[in-house]
CSV table of C-alpha atoms in Angstrom, one decimal:
chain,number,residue,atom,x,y,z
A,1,UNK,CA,31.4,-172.2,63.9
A,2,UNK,CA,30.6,-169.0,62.4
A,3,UNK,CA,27.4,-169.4,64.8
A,4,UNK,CA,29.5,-169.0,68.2
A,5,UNK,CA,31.4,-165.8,67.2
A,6,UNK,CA,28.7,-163.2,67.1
A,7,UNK,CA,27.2,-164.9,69.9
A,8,UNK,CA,30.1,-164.3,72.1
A,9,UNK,CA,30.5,-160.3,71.1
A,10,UNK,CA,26.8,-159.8,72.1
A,11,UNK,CA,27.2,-161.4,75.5
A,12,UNK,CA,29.3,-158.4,77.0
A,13,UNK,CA,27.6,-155.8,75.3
A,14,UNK,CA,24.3,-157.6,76.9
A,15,UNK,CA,25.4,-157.9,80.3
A,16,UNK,CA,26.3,-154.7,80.3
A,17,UNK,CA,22.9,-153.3,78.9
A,18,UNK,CA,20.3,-155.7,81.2
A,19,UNK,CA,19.6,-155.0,84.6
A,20,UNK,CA,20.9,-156.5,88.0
A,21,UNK,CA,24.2,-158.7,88.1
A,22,UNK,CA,26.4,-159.8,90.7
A,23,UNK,CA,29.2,-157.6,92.2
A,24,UNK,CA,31.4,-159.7,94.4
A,25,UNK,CA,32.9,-157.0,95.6
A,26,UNK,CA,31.3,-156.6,98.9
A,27,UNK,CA,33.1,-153.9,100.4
A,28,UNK,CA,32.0,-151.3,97.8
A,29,UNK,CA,28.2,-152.3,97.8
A,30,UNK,CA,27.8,-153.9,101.4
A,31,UNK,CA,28.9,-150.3,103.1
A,32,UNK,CA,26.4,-148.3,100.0
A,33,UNK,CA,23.4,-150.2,100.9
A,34,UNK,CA,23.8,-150.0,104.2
A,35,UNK,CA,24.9,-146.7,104.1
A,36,UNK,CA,21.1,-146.1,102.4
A,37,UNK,CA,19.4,-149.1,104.9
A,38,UNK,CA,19.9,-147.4,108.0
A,39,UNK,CA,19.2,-144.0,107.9
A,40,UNK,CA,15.9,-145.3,106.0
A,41,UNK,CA,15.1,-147.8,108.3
A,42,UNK,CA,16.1,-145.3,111.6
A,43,UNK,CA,13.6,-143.0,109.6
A,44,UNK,CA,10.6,-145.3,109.1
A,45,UNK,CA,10.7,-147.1,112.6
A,46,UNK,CA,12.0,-143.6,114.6
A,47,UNK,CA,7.8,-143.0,114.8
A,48,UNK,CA,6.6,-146.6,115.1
A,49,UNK,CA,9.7,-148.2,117.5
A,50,UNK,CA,9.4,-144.5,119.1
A,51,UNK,CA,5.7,-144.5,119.7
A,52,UNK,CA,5.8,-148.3,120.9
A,53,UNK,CA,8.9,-146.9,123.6
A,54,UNK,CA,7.1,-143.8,124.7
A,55,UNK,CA,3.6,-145.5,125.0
A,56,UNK,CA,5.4,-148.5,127.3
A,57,UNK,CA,7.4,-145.6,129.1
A,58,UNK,CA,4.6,-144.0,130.1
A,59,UNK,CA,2.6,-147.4,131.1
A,60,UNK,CA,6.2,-147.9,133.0
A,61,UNK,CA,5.6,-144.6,135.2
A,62,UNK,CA,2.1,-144.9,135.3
A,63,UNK,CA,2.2,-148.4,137.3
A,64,UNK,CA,5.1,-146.8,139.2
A,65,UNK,CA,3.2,-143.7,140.4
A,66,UNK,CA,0.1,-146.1,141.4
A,67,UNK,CA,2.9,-147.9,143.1
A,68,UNK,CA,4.2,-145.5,145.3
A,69,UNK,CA,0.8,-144.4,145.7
A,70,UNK,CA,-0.8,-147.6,147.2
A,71,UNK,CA,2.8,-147.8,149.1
A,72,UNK,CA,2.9,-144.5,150.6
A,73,UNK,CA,-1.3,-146.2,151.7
A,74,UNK,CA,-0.6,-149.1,153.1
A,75,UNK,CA,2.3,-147.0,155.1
A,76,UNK,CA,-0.3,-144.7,156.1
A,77,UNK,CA,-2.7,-148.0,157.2
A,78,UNK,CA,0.0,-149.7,158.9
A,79,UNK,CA,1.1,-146.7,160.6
A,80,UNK,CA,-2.8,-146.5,161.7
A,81,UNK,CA,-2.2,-150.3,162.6
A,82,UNK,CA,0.2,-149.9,164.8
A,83,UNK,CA,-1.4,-146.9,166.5
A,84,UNK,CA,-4.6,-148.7,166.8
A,85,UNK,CA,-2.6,-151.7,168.1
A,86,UNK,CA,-0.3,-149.5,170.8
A,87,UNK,CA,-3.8,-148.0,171.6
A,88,UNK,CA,-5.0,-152.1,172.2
A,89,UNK,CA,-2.4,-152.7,174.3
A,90,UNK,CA,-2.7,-149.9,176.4
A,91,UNK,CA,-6.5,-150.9,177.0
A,92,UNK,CA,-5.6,-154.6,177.5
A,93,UNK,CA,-3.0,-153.6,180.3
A,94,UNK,CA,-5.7,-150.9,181.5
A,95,UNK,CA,-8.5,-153.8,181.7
A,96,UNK,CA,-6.0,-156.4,183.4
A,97,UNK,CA,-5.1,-153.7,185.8
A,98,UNK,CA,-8.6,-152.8,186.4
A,99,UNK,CA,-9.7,-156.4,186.9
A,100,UNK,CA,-6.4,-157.0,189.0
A,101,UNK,CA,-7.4,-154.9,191.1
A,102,UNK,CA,-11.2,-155.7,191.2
A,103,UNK,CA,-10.1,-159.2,191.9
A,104,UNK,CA,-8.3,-158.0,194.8
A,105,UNK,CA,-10.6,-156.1,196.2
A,106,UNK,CA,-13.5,-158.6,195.8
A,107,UNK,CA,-10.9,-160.8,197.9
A,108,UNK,CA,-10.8,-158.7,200.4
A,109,UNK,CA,-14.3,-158.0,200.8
A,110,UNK,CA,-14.6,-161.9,200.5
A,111,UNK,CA,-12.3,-162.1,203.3
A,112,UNK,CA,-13.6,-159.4,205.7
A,113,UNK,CA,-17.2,-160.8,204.6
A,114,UNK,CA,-15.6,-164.4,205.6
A,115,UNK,CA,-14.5,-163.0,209.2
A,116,UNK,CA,-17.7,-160.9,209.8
A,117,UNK,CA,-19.7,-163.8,209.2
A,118,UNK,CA,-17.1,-166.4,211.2
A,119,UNK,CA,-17.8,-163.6,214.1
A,120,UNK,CA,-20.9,-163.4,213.7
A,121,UNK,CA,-21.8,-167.4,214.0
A,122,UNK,CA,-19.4,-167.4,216.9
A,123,UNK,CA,-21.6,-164.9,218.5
A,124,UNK,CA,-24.7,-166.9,217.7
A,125,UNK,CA,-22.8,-169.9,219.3
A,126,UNK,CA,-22.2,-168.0,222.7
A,127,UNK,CA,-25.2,-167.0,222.8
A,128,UNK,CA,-27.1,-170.0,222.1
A,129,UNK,CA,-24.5,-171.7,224.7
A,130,UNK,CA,-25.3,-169.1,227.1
A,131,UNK,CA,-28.8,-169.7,226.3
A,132,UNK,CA,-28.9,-172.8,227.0
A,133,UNK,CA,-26.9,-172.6,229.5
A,134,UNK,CA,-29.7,-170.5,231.0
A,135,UNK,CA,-31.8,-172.9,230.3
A,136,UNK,CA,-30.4,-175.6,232.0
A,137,UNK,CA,-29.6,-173.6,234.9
A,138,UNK,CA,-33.1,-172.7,235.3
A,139,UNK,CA,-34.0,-176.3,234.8
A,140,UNK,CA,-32.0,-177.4,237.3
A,141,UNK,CA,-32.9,-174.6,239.8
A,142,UNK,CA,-36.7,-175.5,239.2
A,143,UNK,CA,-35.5,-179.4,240.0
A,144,UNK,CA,-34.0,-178.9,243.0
A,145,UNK,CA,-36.6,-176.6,244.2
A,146,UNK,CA,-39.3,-179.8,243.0
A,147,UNK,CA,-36.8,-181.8,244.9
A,148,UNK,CA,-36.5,-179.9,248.2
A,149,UNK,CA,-40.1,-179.3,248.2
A,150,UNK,CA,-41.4,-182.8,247.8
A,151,UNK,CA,-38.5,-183.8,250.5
A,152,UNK,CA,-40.0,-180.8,252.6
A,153,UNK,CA,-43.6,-181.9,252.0
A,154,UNK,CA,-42.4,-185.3,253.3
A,155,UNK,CA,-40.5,-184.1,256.8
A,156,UNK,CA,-43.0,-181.3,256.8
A,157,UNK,CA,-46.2,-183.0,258.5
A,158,UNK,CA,-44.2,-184.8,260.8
A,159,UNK,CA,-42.0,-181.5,261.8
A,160,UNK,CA,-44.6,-178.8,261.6
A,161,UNK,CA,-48.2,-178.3,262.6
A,162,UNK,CA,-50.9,-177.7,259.6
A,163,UNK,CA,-51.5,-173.8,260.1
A,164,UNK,CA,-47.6,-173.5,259.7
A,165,UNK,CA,-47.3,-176.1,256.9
A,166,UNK,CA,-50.1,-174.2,254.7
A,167,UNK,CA,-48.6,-170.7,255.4
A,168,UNK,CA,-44.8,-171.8,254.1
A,169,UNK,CA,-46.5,-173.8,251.5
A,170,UNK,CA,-47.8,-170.6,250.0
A,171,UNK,CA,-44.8,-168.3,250.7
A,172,UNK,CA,-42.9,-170.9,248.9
A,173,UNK,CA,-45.3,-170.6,246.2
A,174,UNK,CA,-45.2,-167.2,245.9
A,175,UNK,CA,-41.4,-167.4,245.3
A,176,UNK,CA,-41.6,-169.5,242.7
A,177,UNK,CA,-43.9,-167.5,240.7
């Protein structure tokens, strides 16, 4: 047993002089170490978390000013849209105006055209009627006078002499020509 007894005074006196142990007291060393962590740590990553933040902050207002920019131009083009699509209207109601009244003036014209011509074949039809008319007056006229002369030229010999014949013969002739 004399073997255990020194071995037992060196133990504390060799704790004591080697390096790290274990403090279960966790109050004392937790709040020290941390105490040391975080102003380290707020130190080292200040630059690289701050760098990594102000780079992404000014990606951030970057997209949001080309944002607003290609907002404020599609405003501007649909603001042109709209004009250009008031101005469309505006023609469309012009042209349907326009060929409104286009249409009713060809109408019209189609209509007075209609009448002039109506008069004017009416006007071809009394006077082809009167014409013909004409015509078949004078036909008639030059029938009877066959008529009257053939039935003269018949009673004639019997009712006049020859001299007298031949002289209303001609005269009657001479009427007719």
């Amino acid at each position: 047993m004399p073997i255990v007894a020194p071995i037992t005074m060196a133990t504390p006196l060799l704790l004591a002089t080697e390096g790290f142990g274990i403090d279960l007291d966790i109050l004392n060393d937790n709040l020290v170490n941390l105490a040391i962590l975080i102003p380290i740590l707020v130190w080292f990553l200040k630059g690289f978390l701050g760098g990594i933040l102000s780079r992404r902050r000014e990606a951030i207002l970057q997209d949001l000013n080309e944002a607003e920019s290609r907002f404020a131009e599609a405003t501007a083009q649909f603001e042109k849209a709209q004009a250009e699509l008031a101005a469309a209207r505006e023609t469309a109601q012009t042209i349907l105006r326009d060929g409104q009244a286009r249409a009713d003036a060809i109408r019209a014209e189609g209509e007075q055209r209609t009448i002039a011509e109506m008069a004017r074949l009416q006007e071809e039809a009394k006077a082809d009627t009167d014409s013909e008319a004409r015509r078949i007056s004078n036909e008639l006229r030059r029938s009877t006078a066959e008529q009257a002369i053939a039935l003269a030229l018949q009673d004639l010999p019997k009712a006049l002499p020859p001299k007298k014949q031949a002289k209303l013969l001609a005269a009657t002739i001479n009427s007719l020509g």
